[in-house]
Amino acid sequence: MNVLDLARSQFAVTGSLHFLFVVLTLGLAPLVAIMQTRYVLTGKPVFERMTRFWGQIYVINYAVGVFTGLVMEFQFGLTWSGLSHYAGDVFGAPLAIETLVAFFLESTFLGLWIFGWNRLPKKLHLACIWLVTLTAYASAFWIMVANSFLQNPAGTVLKDGRLALTDFGALLSNPSLVAAFPHVIGAGLVTGSLVIIGASAYHLFRRTTEQEFFRRSLRTGVVWANIGIVIAVGAGYAQFGAIGDLQPGKFNGTAPGVALGFMIGFANILHLIVFLVLLPLLIRDVLARSRWIHPILMIMTPLPFLIAISGWLAREIGRQPWLVYGRLRVQDAMSPGLTTGMVTLSFAAFAGVLGMLAIVDYLLIARAVRRGPGQVALGAAEEGAPSPAPALAL
């Protein structure tokens, strides 16, 4: 492989690994917020336990995934400085907003939510997790604004050999963004829901003592998986019109065609399974009592991750050989002076770090799932300590 192929492969591998964390975070955040809302509205302890248990899974994935985002930032600076020189004034703006506004706010509200258990009033604590969700979606929105600019550099003109932004509104109403963002949100909901379904099936199959807890979790997962699939599939098909106008022939190549076919085929199969099989079996808790189907549900857990990665690959490979479509070729966006040895070394380092983080993430999540809701640290009162009074009162 030459230096260009290595650089492209490096970005594909690291971007895919980073997206595994993102798509699960986007899926679990609103589901945890919904569980806590049900607890605040009904006062039922089972919803509080569900919030703490699935919230701990969310926190594990978020905490480990933060480092993968940093690796991606390093990669842009080391390997793709040509992009920064040519389009940094435009491409860097949404990334800066994402970092300074969305990411820091998300981290702040998440910290308040983690350490606010038993200290903040219930409604204020509930507001924290909803703000975490909204800022997580805002973060995803600005990332998609930046990516959509690469797909279609709307609202820009060429000045002195560099792209300059002339219409911020055009950047936000980019046809490449309008349907792609809800498509990502739908994919996230499906991923988070399938993780909940798979983990619940594990406990139901093993007949652990938390049957009621995981029956409710299974029901929540199936309902929101169906909603997420409808959003993802609908928004996915809605993109084809804009793609045909902006990037004709995008999926003609073998690689994007295979990735797109995998995504569409398995997404439709998953939709049929959830809508025609799993949803009807929720009646009278037949799904929770049908032990034979639980191993199948566990095996299905990685499927939305694979579908999401396939969709991302189809979107990115179909843009080749352009980095900024129609304006800047990939080979011209690379940092000058890079050698095969340098890119190979950074490829191994980045892929190694991200791969290790992914393994650690899933091992921690698997351990938390196996332990069950009886050993959740998030929000647990200190042993032997009196029940703490809220630090604030409304």
mmCIF file of C-alpha atoms in Angstrom:
data_model
loop_
_atom_site.group_PDB
_atom_site.id
_atom_site.type_symbol
_atom_site.label_atom_id
_atom_site.label_comp_id
_atom_site.label_asym_id
_atom_site.label_seq_id
_atom_site.Cartn_x
_atom_site.Cartn_y
_atom_site.Cartn_z
ATOM 1 C CA MET A 1 0.000 0.000 0.000
ATOM 2 C CA ASN A 2 1.235 3.491 -0.763
ATOM 3 C CA VAL A 3 1.092 6.360 1.703
ATOM 4 C CA LEU A 4 -2.302 7.569 0.431
ATOM 5 C CA ASP A 5 -3.922 4.140 0.801
ATOM 6 C CA LEU A 6 -2.466 3.820 4.290
ATOM 7 C CA ALA A 7 -3.800 7.230 5.321
ATOM 8 C CA ARG A 8 -7.253 6.433 3.963
ATOM 9 C CA SER A 9 -7.263 3.052 5.723
ATOM 10 C CA GLN A 10 -6.118 4.680 8.951
ATOM 11 C CA PHE A 11 -9.007 7.127 8.895
ATOM 12 C CA ALA A 12 -11.523 4.413 7.966
ATOM 13 C CA VAL A 13 -10.432 2.143 10.824
ATOM 14 C CA THR A 14 -10.168 4.822 13.505
ATOM 15 C CA GLY A 15 -13.353 6.543 12.385
ATOM 16 C CA SER A 16 -15.262 3.265 12.491
ATOM 17 C CA LEU A 17 -13.978 2.411 15.968
ATOM 18 C CA HIS A 18 -14.849 5.901 17.249
ATOM 19 C CA PHE A 19 -18.350 5.653 15.758
ATOM 20 C CA LEU A 20 -19.005 2.470 17.764
ATOM 21 C CA PHE A 21 -18.878 4.542 20.957
ATOM 22 C CA VAL A 22 -20.847 7.462 19.525
ATOM 23 C CA VAL A 23 -23.764 5.445 18.235
ATOM 24 C CA LEU A 24 -24.257 3.682 21.585
ATOM 25 C CA THR A 25 -24.033 6.948 23.527
ATOM 26 C CA LEU A 26 -26.668 8.546 21.294
ATOM 27 C CA GLY A 27 -28.945 5.573 21.825
ATOM 28 C CA LEU A 28 -28.651 5.063 25.563
ATOM 29 C CA ALA A 29 -28.861 8.715 26.666
ATOM 30 C CA PRO A 30 -32.535 9.311 25.749
ATOM 31 C CA LEU A 31 -33.571 5.849 26.962
ATOM 32 C CA VAL A 32 -32.024 6.481 30.383
ATOM 33 C CA ALA A 33 -33.712 9.903 30.478
ATOM 34 C CA ILE A 34 -37.070 8.290 29.682
ATOM 35 C CA MET A 35 -36.580 5.710 32.443
ATOM 36 C CA GLN A 36 -35.800 8.423 34.980
ATOM 37 C CA THR A 37 -38.794 10.473 33.807
ATOM 38 C CA ARG A 38 -41.041 7.486 34.477
ATOM 39 C CA TYR A 39 -39.503 7.176 37.953
ATOM 40 C CA VAL A 40 -40.116 10.845 38.776
ATOM 41 C CA LEU A 41 -43.691 10.688 37.455
ATOM 42 C CA THR A 42 -44.705 7.384 39.058
ATOM 43 C CA GLY A 43 -42.374 7.053 42.037
ATOM 44 C CA LYS A 44 -41.954 3.337 41.296
ATOM 45 C CA PRO A 45 -38.561 2.069 42.587
ATOM 46 C CA VAL A 46 -38.120 -0.255 39.583
ATOM 47 C CA PHE A 47 -37.729 2.741 37.280
ATOM 48 C CA GLU A 48 -35.118 4.253 39.587
ATOM 49 C CA ARG A 49 -33.170 0.971 39.502
ATOM 50 C CA MET A 50 -33.486 0.815 35.709
ATOM 51 C CA THR A 51 -32.173 4.389 35.451
ATOM 52 C CA ARG A 52 -29.168 3.623 37.627
ATOM 53 C CA PHE A 53 -28.344 0.302 35.935
ATOM 54 C CA TRP A 54 -28.635 1.421 32.297
ATOM 55 C CA GLY A 55 -27.218 4.815 33.264
ATOM 56 C CA GLN A 56 -24.088 3.083 34.509
ATOM 57 C CA ILE A 57 -23.729 1.327 31.137
ATOM 58 C CA TYR A 58 -24.081 4.717 29.469
ATOM 59 C CA VAL A 59 -21.450 6.310 31.734
ATOM 60 C CA ILE A 60 -18.949 3.493 31.052
ATOM 61 C CA ASN A 61 -19.330 3.897 27.297
ATOM 62 C CA TYR A 62 -19.141 7.694 27.489
ATOM 63 C CA ALA A 63 -16.065 7.759 29.735
ATOM 64 C CA VAL A 64 -14.053 5.346 27.581
ATOM 65 C CA GLY A 65 -15.305 6.841 24.314
ATOM 66 C CA VAL A 66 -14.101 10.347 25.145
ATOM 67 C CA PHE A 67 -10.516 9.273 24.482
ATOM 68 C CA THR A 68 -11.374 8.006 21.017
ATOM 69 C CA GLY A 69 -12.586 11.470 20.072
ATOM 70 C CA LEU A 70 -9.235 12.925 21.120
ATOM 71 C CA VAL A 71 -7.440 10.453 18.858
ATOM 72 C CA MET A 72 -9.541 11.615 15.929
ATOM 73 C CA GLU A 73 -8.579 15.234 16.620
ATOM 74 C CA PHE A 74 -4.884 14.309 16.663
ATOM 75 C CA GLN A 75 -5.303 12.478 13.382
ATOM 76 C CA PHE A 76 -6.683 15.533 11.589
ATOM 77 C CA GLY A 77 -3.677 17.561 12.672
ATOM 78 C CA LEU A 78 -1.049 14.935 11.880
ATOM 79 C CA THR A 79 -2.295 13.473 8.610
ATOM 80 C CA TRP A 80 -4.723 15.916 7.038
ATOM 81 C CA SER A 81 -3.211 19.381 7.433
ATOM 82 C CA GLY A 82 -3.977 20.043 3.746
ATOM 83 C CA LEU A 83 -7.661 19.974 4.664
ATOM 84 C CA SER A 84 -7.057 22.484 7.459
ATOM 85 C CA HIS A 85 -5.184 24.803 5.100
ATOM 86 C CA TYR A 86 -7.778 24.631 2.315
ATOM 87 C CA ALA A 87 -11.035 24.468 4.266
ATOM 88 C CA GLY A 88 -10.123 24.932 7.932
ATOM 89 C CA ASP A 89 -12.004 28.220 8.200
ATOM 90 C CA VAL A 90 -15.238 26.388 7.306
ATOM 91 C CA PHE A 91 -14.652 22.812 8.455
ATOM 92 C CA GLY A 92 -13.156 23.900 11.768
ATOM 93 C CA ALA A 93 -16.084 26.138 12.768
ATOM 94 C CA PRO A 94 -18.669 23.400 13.506
ATOM 95 C CA LEU A 95 -15.986 21.260 15.156
ATOM 96 C CA ALA A 96 -15.018 24.160 17.420
ATOM 97 C CA ILE A 97 -18.667 24.801 18.320
ATOM 98 C CA GLU A 98 -19.098 21.096 19.016
ATOM 99 C CA THR A 99 -16.111 21.056 21.353
ATOM 100 C CA LEU A 100 -16.602 24.380 23.121
ATOM 101 C CA VAL A 101 -20.370 24.322 23.497
ATOM 102 C CA ALA A 102 -21.895 20.898 23.085
ATOM 103 C CA PHE A 103 -19.143 18.635 24.448
ATOM 104 C CA PHE A 104 -18.238 20.739 27.487
ATOM 105 C CA LEU A 105 -21.885 21.324 28.363
ATOM 106 C CA GLU A 106 -22.609 17.618 27.950
ATOM 107 C CA SER A 107 -19.707 16.729 30.240
ATOM 108 C CA THR A 108 -20.784 19.314 32.818
ATOM 109 C CA PHE A 109 -24.393 18.146 32.947
ATOM 110 C CA LEU A 110 -23.276 14.514 33.015
ATOM 111 C CA GLY A 111 -21.040 15.264 36.000
ATOM 112 C CA LEU A 112 -23.953 16.950 37.800
ATOM 113 C CA TRP A 113 -26.145 13.941 37.034
ATOM 114 C CA ILE A 114 -23.571 11.370 38.218
ATOM 115 C CA PHE A 115 -22.737 13.135 41.474
ATOM 116 C CA GLY A 116 -26.191 14.619 41.967
ATOM 117 C CA TRP A 117 -27.862 11.357 42.968
ATOM 118 C CA ASN A 118 -29.399 11.775 46.455
ATOM 119 C CA ARG A 119 -28.100 15.356 46.531
ATOM 120 C CA LEU A 120 -30.193 17.256 43.973
ATOM 121 C CA PRO A 121 -33.996 17.494 44.027
ATOM 122 C CA LYS A 122 -35.550 14.821 41.825
ATOM 123 C CA LYS A 123 -36.818 17.178 39.136
ATOM 124 C CA LEU A 124 -33.565 19.106 38.949
ATOM 125 C CA HIS A 125 -31.649 15.841 38.757
ATOM 126 C CA LEU A 126 -34.001 14.667 36.003
ATOM 127 C CA ALA A 127 -33.359 17.906 34.110
ATOM 128 C CA CYS A 128 -29.639 17.098 34.168
ATOM 129 C CA ILE A 129 -30.019 13.835 32.240
ATOM 130 C CA TRP A 130 -32.302 15.470 29.679
ATOM 131 C CA LEU A 131 -29.717 18.237 29.220
ATOM 132 C CA VAL A 132 -27.072 15.529 28.798
ATOM 133 C CA THR A 133 -29.232 14.028 26.057
ATOM 134 C CA LEU A 134 -29.891 17.335 24.314
ATOM 135 C CA THR A 135 -26.222 18.346 24.353
ATOM 136 C CA ALA A 136 -25.194 14.887 23.123
ATOM 137 C CA TYR A 137 -27.550 15.357 20.185
ATOM 138 C CA ALA A 138 -26.221 18.899 19.692
ATOM 139 C CA SER A 139 -22.707 17.465 19.601
ATOM 140 C CA ALA A 140 -23.778 14.932 16.969
ATOM 141 C CA PHE A 141 -25.495 17.692 15.010
ATOM 142 C CA TRP A 142 -22.341 19.817 14.709
ATOM 143 C CA ILE A 143 -20.259 16.791 13.752
ATOM 144 C CA MET A 144 -22.776 16.030 11.025
ATOM 145 C CA VAL A 145 -22.665 19.685 9.900
ATOM 146 C CA ALA A 146 -18.900 19.310 9.432
ATOM 147 C CA ASN A 147 -19.246 15.971 7.647
ATOM 148 C CA SER A 148 -22.041 17.240 5.408
ATOM 149 C CA PHE A 149 -19.827 20.148 4.395
ATOM 150 C CA LEU A 150 -17.310 17.585 3.131
ATOM 151 C CA GLN A 151 -20.110 15.888 1.172
ATOM 152 C CA ASN A 152 -21.443 19.162 -0.224
ATOM 153 C CA PRO A 153 -19.481 22.396 0.498
ATOM 154 C CA ALA A 154 -22.575 24.608 0.601
ATOM 155 C CA GLY A 155 -22.366 28.309 1.453
ATOM 156 C CA THR A 156 -18.704 28.695 0.540
ATOM 157 C CA VAL A 157 -16.581 30.465 -2.083
ATOM 158 C CA LEU A 158 -12.946 30.090 -3.071
ATOM 159 C CA LYS A 159 -10.777 33.063 -2.012
ATOM 160 C CA ASP A 160 -7.006 33.126 -2.452
ATOM 161 C CA GLY A 161 -6.847 29.359 -2.779
ATOM 162 C CA ARG A 162 -8.897 28.663 0.380
ATOM 163 C CA LEU A 163 -12.570 28.093 1.031
ATOM 164 C CA ALA A 164 -14.385 30.866 2.890
ATOM 165 C CA LEU A 165 -17.833 30.681 4.447
ATOM 166 C CA THR A 166 -20.280 33.178 2.978
ATOM 167 C CA ASP A 167 -23.620 31.731 4.097
ATOM 168 C CA PHE A 168 -23.822 30.095 7.535
ATOM 169 C CA GLY A 169 -27.490 29.300 6.972
ATOM 170 C CA ALA A 170 -26.615 27.274 3.881
ATOM 171 C CA LEU A 171 -24.179 25.259 5.980
ATOM 172 C CA LEU A 172 -26.963 24.418 8.470
ATOM 173 C CA SER A 173 -29.575 23.677 5.792
ATOM 174 C CA ASN A 174 -27.205 21.597 3.697
ATOM 175 C CA PRO A 175 -29.285 18.978 1.811
ATOM 176 C CA SER A 176 -26.607 16.454 2.714
ATOM 177 C CA LEU A 177 -27.350 17.120 6.410
ATOM 178 C CA VAL A 178 -31.144 17.419 6.571
ATOM 179 C CA ALA A 179 -31.980 13.696 6.396
ATOM 180 C CA ALA A 180 -28.593 12.352 7.463
ATOM 181 C CA PHE A 181 -28.833 13.714 11.015
ATOM 182 C CA PRO A 182 -32.152 12.033 11.912
ATOM 183 C CA HIS A 183 -30.813 8.901 10.207
ATOM 184 C CA VAL A 184 -27.919 8.848 12.699
ATOM 185 C CA ILE A 185 -30.273 9.529 15.620
ATOM 186 C CA GLY A 186 -32.483 6.631 14.564
ATOM 187 C CA ALA A 187 -29.450 4.366 14.252
ATOM 188 C CA GLY A 188 -28.399 5.348 17.761
ATOM 189 C CA LEU A 189 -31.819 4.517 19.212
ATOM 190 C CA VAL A 190 -31.742 1.104 17.550
ATOM 191 C CA THR A 191 -28.247 0.398 18.870
ATOM 192 C CA GLY A 192 -29.032 1.422 22.452
ATOM 193 C CA SER A 193 -32.277 -0.545 22.363
ATOM 194 C CA LEU A 194 -30.622 -3.720 21.019
ATOM 195 C CA VAL A 195 -28.021 -3.542 23.808
ATOM 196 C CA ILE A 196 -30.853 -3.347 26.351
ATOM 197 C CA ILE A 197 -32.691 -6.209 24.613
ATOM 198 C CA GLY A 198 -29.601 -8.427 24.504
ATOM 199 C CA ALA A 199 -28.646 -7.802 28.133
ATOM 200 C CA SER A 200 -32.222 -8.347 29.298
ATOM 201 C CA ALA A 201 -32.433 -11.588 27.325
ATOM 202 C CA TYR A 202 -29.242 -12.771 29.058
ATOM 203 C CA HIS A 203 -30.772 -12.379 32.517
ATOM 204 C CA LEU A 204 -34.147 -13.767 31.500
ATOM 205 C CA PHE A 205 -32.489 -16.807 29.909
ATOM 206 C CA ARG A 206 -30.394 -17.431 33.009
ATOM 207 C CA ARG A 207 -33.472 -16.945 35.195
ATOM 208 C CA THR A 208 -31.690 -14.635 37.591
ATOM 209 C CA THR A 209 -33.588 -13.058 40.455
ATOM 210 C CA GLU A 210 -34.264 -9.809 38.552
ATOM 211 C CA GLN A 211 -37.050 -11.075 36.281
ATOM 212 C CA GLU A 212 -39.410 -8.104 36.743
ATOM 213 C CA PHE A 213 -36.566 -5.643 36.206
ATOM 214 C CA PHE A 214 -35.501 -7.203 32.916
ATOM 215 C CA ARG A 215 -39.055 -7.834 31.686
ATOM 216 C CA ARG A 216 -39.639 -4.088 31.857
ATOM 217 C CA SER A 217 -36.229 -3.379 30.317
ATOM 218 C CA LEU A 218 -36.920 -5.812 27.472
ATOM 219 C CA ARG A 219 -40.244 -4.132 26.783
ATOM 220 C CA THR A 220 -38.611 -0.686 26.721
ATOM 221 C CA GLY A 221 -35.898 -1.913 24.383
ATOM 222 C CA VAL A 222 -38.291 -3.497 21.885
ATOM 223 C CA VAL A 223 -40.622 -0.475 21.746
ATOM 224 C CA TRP A 224 -37.784 1.998 21.195
ATOM 225 C CA ALA A 225 -35.976 -0.280 18.766
ATOM 226 C CA ASN A 226 -39.077 -0.154 16.586
ATOM 227 C CA ILE A 227 -39.273 3.648 16.847
ATOM 228 C CA GLY A 228 -35.562 3.971 16.077
ATOM 229 C CA ILE A 229 -35.757 1.689 13.042
ATOM 230 C CA VAL A 230 -38.693 3.646 11.603
ATOM 231 C CA ILE A 231 -36.724 6.895 11.976
ATOM 232 C CA ALA A 232 -33.491 5.408 10.606
ATOM 233 C CA VAL A 233 -35.070 3.660 7.626
ATOM 234 C CA GLY A 234 -37.339 6.583 6.739
ATOM 235 C CA ALA A 235 -34.544 9.154 6.938
ATOM 236 C CA GLY A 236 -32.197 6.790 5.137
ATOM 237 C CA TYR A 237 -34.416 6.451 2.087
ATOM 238 C CA ALA A 238 -35.131 10.203 2.196
ATOM 239 C CA GLN A 239 -31.435 10.884 1.541
ATOM 240 C CA PHE A 240 -31.351 9.287 -1.877
ATOM 241 C CA GLY A 241 -32.988 12.231 -3.642
ATOM 242 C CA ALA A 242 -30.424 14.732 -2.362
ATOM 243 C CA ILE A 243 -27.532 12.326 -2.962
ATOM 244 C CA GLY A 244 -28.655 11.773 -6.550
ATOM 245 C CA ASP A 245 -28.616 15.539 -7.153
ATOM 246 C CA LEU A 246 -25.386 16.336 -5.303
ATOM 247 C CA GLN A 247 -23.254 13.227 -5.831
ATOM 248 C CA PRO A 248 -24.535 11.272 -8.843
ATOM 249 C CA GLY A 249 -22.938 7.847 -9.046
ATOM 250 C CA LYS A 250 -21.943 7.916 -5.351
ATOM 251 C CA PHE A 251 -22.721 4.235 -4.808
ATOM 252 C CA ASN A 252 -21.592 2.898 -8.187
ATOM 253 C CA GLY A 253 -18.290 1.556 -6.881
ATOM 254 C CA THR A 254 -18.017 -1.989 -5.565
ATOM 255 C CA ALA A 255 -17.021 -1.079 -2.006
ATOM 256 C CA PRO A 256 -19.763 1.561 -1.320
ATOM 257 C CA GLY A 257 -22.273 -0.642 -3.118
ATOM 258 C CA VAL A 258 -21.513 -3.624 -0.894
ATOM 259 C CA ALA A 259 -21.580 -1.493 2.265
ATOM 260 C CA LEU A 260 -24.858 0.135 1.239
ATOM 261 C CA GLY A 261 -26.417 -3.196 0.327
ATOM 262 C CA PHE A 262 -25.412 -4.701 3.665
ATOM 263 C CA MET A 263 -26.869 -1.740 5.554
ATOM 264 C CA ILE A 264 -30.189 -1.682 3.693
ATOM 265 C CA GLY A 265 -30.612 -5.452 3.626
ATOM 266 C CA PHE A 266 -29.929 -6.107 7.295
ATOM 267 C CA ALA A 267 -31.751 -2.952 8.450
ATOM 268 C CA ASN A 268 -34.892 -4.136 6.652
ATOM 269 C CA ILE A 269 -34.531 -7.635 8.094
ATOM 270 C CA LEU A 270 -34.092 -6.188 11.577
ATOM 271 C CA HIS A 271 -37.147 -3.982 11.057
ATOM 272 C CA LEU A 272 -39.274 -6.970 10.076
ATOM 273 C CA ILE A 273 -38.074 -8.995 13.065
ATOM 274 C CA VAL A 274 -38.778 -6.203 15.553
ATOM 275 C CA PHE A 275 -42.122 -5.153 14.047
ATOM 276 C CA LEU A 276 -43.600 -8.516 13.121
ATOM 277 C CA VAL A 277 -42.112 -10.780 15.805
ATOM 278 C CA LEU A 278 -40.821 -8.962 18.876
ATOM 279 C CA LEU A 279 -43.536 -6.305 19.232
ATOM 280 C CA PRO A 280 -46.457 -8.792 19.058
ATOM 281 C CA LEU A 281 -44.704 -11.084 21.549
ATOM 282 C CA LEU A 282 -44.747 -8.273 24.129
ATOM 283 C CA ILE A 283 -48.447 -9.021 24.656
ATOM 284 C CA ARG A 284 -48.836 -10.795 27.989
ATOM 285 C CA ASP A 285 -45.032 -10.844 28.275
ATOM 286 C CA VAL A 286 -44.776 -13.802 25.888
ATOM 287 C CA LEU A 287 -41.364 -12.564 24.721
ATOM 288 C CA ALA A 288 -39.998 -12.463 28.264
ATOM 289 C CA ARG A 289 -41.305 -15.978 28.974
ATOM 290 C CA SER A 290 -40.150 -17.513 25.671
ATOM 291 C CA ARG A 291 -36.755 -18.735 26.807
ATOM 292 C CA TRP A 292 -35.927 -20.318 23.435
ATOM 293 C CA ILE A 293 -35.746 -16.926 21.717
ATOM 294 C CA HIS A 294 -33.447 -15.256 24.267
ATOM 295 C CA PRO A 295 -30.158 -16.617 22.806
ATOM 296 C CA ILE A 296 -31.252 -15.249 19.413
ATOM 297 C CA LEU A 297 -31.815 -11.830 20.971
ATOM 298 C CA MET A 298 -28.340 -11.951 22.529
ATOM 299 C CA ILE A 299 -26.762 -12.834 19.169
ATOM 300 C CA MET A 300 -28.569 -9.901 17.549
ATOM 301 C CA THR A 301 -26.908 -7.345 19.851
ATOM 302 C CA PRO A 302 -23.901 -6.524 17.571
ATOM 303 C CA LEU A 303 -26.089 -6.247 14.435
ATOM 304 C CA PRO A 304 -26.957 -2.512 14.702
ATOM 305 C CA PHE A 305 -23.263 -1.703 15.247
ATOM 306 C CA LEU A 306 -22.382 -3.512 11.997
ATOM 307 C CA ILE A 307 -25.256 -1.834 10.145
ATOM 308 C CA ALA A 308 -24.193 1.610 11.399
ATOM 309 C CA ILE A 309 -20.569 1.084 10.376
ATOM 310 C CA SER A 310 -21.677 -0.116 6.935
ATOM 311 C CA GLY A 311 -23.752 3.024 6.470
ATOM 312 C CA TRP A 312 -20.858 5.227 7.510
ATOM 313 C CA LEU A 313 -18.499 3.427 5.104
ATOM 314 C CA ALA A 314 -20.964 3.775 2.226
ATOM 315 C CA ARG A 315 -21.277 7.516 2.903
ATOM 316 C CA GLU A 316 -17.528 8.088 3.118
ATOM 317 C CA ILE A 317 -16.208 5.722 0.434
ATOM 318 C CA GLY A 318 -18.788 7.049 -2.013
ATOM 319 C CA ARG A 319 -17.217 10.516 -1.696
ATOM 320 C CA GLN A 320 -13.857 9.326 -3.023
ATOM 321 C CA PRO A 321 -11.582 10.562 -4.513
ATOM 322 C CA TRP A 322 -12.747 13.852 -2.994
ATOM 323 C CA LEU A 323 -12.202 14.920 0.590
ATOM 324 C CA VAL A 324 -14.224 18.093 -0.007
ATOM 325 C CA TYR A 325 -16.552 16.965 -2.764
ATOM 326 C CA GLY A 326 -15.717 18.577 -6.084
ATOM 327 C CA ARG A 327 -13.159 20.923 -4.494
ATOM 328 C CA LEU A 328 -10.289 19.102 -2.751
ATOM 329 C CA ARG A 329 -8.963 15.647 -3.596
ATOM 330 C CA VAL A 330 -7.919 13.304 -0.791
ATOM 331 C CA GLN A 331 -4.330 13.152 -1.998
ATOM 332 C CA ASP A 332 -4.115 16.964 -1.901
ATOM 333 C CA ALA A 333 -5.488 17.096 1.655
ATOM 334 C CA MET A 334 -2.677 15.053 3.161
ATOM 335 C CA SER A 335 0.026 16.644 5.274
ATOM 336 C CA PRO A 336 3.161 17.319 3.199
ATOM 337 C CA GLY A 337 6.229 15.167 3.779
ATOM 338 C CA LEU A 338 4.453 12.092 5.114
ATOM 339 C CA THR A 339 6.198 8.803 4.401
ATOM 340 C CA THR A 340 4.898 5.245 4.344
ATOM 341 C CA GLY A 341 6.767 4.494 7.554
ATOM 342 C CA MET A 342 5.345 7.513 9.371
ATOM 343 C CA VAL A 343 1.747 6.732 8.418
ATOM 344 C CA THR A 344 2.215 3.032 9.206
ATOM 345 C CA LEU A 345 3.499 3.916 12.670
ATOM 346 C CA SER A 346 0.656 6.350 13.399
ATOM 347 C CA PHE A 347 -1.861 3.870 11.930
ATOM 348 C CA ALA A 348 -0.657 1.149 14.276
ATOM 349 C CA ALA A 349 -0.653 3.518 17.251
ATOM 350 C CA PHE A 350 -4.116 4.993 16.631
ATOM 351 C CA ALA A 351 -5.754 1.683 15.707
ATOM 352 C CA GLY A 352 -4.058 -0.013 18.665
ATOM 353 C CA VAL A 353 -5.269 2.602 21.155
ATOM 354 C CA LEU A 354 -8.804 2.695 19.789
ATOM 355 C CA GLY A 355 -9.006 -1.090 19.503
ATOM 356 C CA MET A 356 -7.831 -1.495 23.082
ATOM 357 C CA LEU A 357 -10.367 1.087 24.288
ATOM 358 C CA ALA A 358 -13.150 -0.731 22.422
ATOM 359 C CA ILE A 359 -12.190 -4.033 24.042
ATOM 360 C CA VAL A 360 -11.991 -2.432 27.493
ATOM 361 C CA ASP A 361 -15.348 -0.743 26.931
ATOM 362 C CA TYR A 362 -17.187 -3.916 26.013
ATOM 363 C CA LEU A 363 -15.530 -5.941 28.763
ATOM 364 C CA LEU A 364 -16.598 -3.348 31.351
ATOM 365 C CA ILE A 365 -20.121 -3.246 29.943
ATOM 366 C CA ALA A 366 -20.319 -7.051 29.873
ATOM 367 C CA ARG A 367 -19.161 -7.236 33.493
ATOM 368 C CA ALA A 368 -21.700 -4.628 34.569
ATOM 369 C CA VAL A 369 -24.453 -6.494 32.730
ATOM 370 C CA ARG A 370 -23.432 -9.830 34.231
ATOM 371 C CA ARG A 371 -23.434 -8.395 37.766
ATOM 372 C CA GLY A 372 -26.929 -7.039 37.285
ATOM 373 C CA PRO A 373 -28.750 -4.172 38.966
ATOM 374 C CA GLY A 374 -27.915 -5.438 42.453
ATOM 375 C CA GLN A 375 -24.320 -4.201 42.183
ATOM 376 C CA VAL A 376 -24.696 -0.776 40.635
ATOM 377 C CA ALA A 377 -22.401 1.920 41.993
ATOM 378 C CA LEU A 378 -24.084 4.834 40.224
ATOM 379 C CA GLY A 379 -26.403 6.630 42.634
ATOM 380 C CA ALA A 380 -25.909 4.121 45.440
ATOM 381 C CA ALA A 381 -26.112 5.508 48.971
ATOM 382 C CA GLU A 382 -22.998 5.037 51.087
ATOM 383 C CA GLU A 383 -23.214 1.954 53.279
ATOM 384 C CA GLY A 384 -24.120 2.775 56.863
ATOM 385 C CA ALA A 385 -24.580 6.455 56.100
ATOM 386 C CA PRO A 386 -27.848 8.211 56.889
ATOM 387 C CA SER A 387 -30.070 9.047 53.971
ATOM 388 C CA PRO A 388 -28.581 12.253 52.551
ATOM 389 C CA ALA A 389 -30.685 15.366 52.312
ATOM 390 C CA PRO A 390 -30.739 17.175 48.970
ATOM 391 C CA ALA A 391 -28.117 19.903 48.704
ATOM 392 C CA LEU A 392 -30.721 22.066 46.997
ATOM 393 C CA ALA A 393 -34.452 22.296 47.334
ATOM 394 C CA LEU A 394 -36.929 23.720 44.864
#
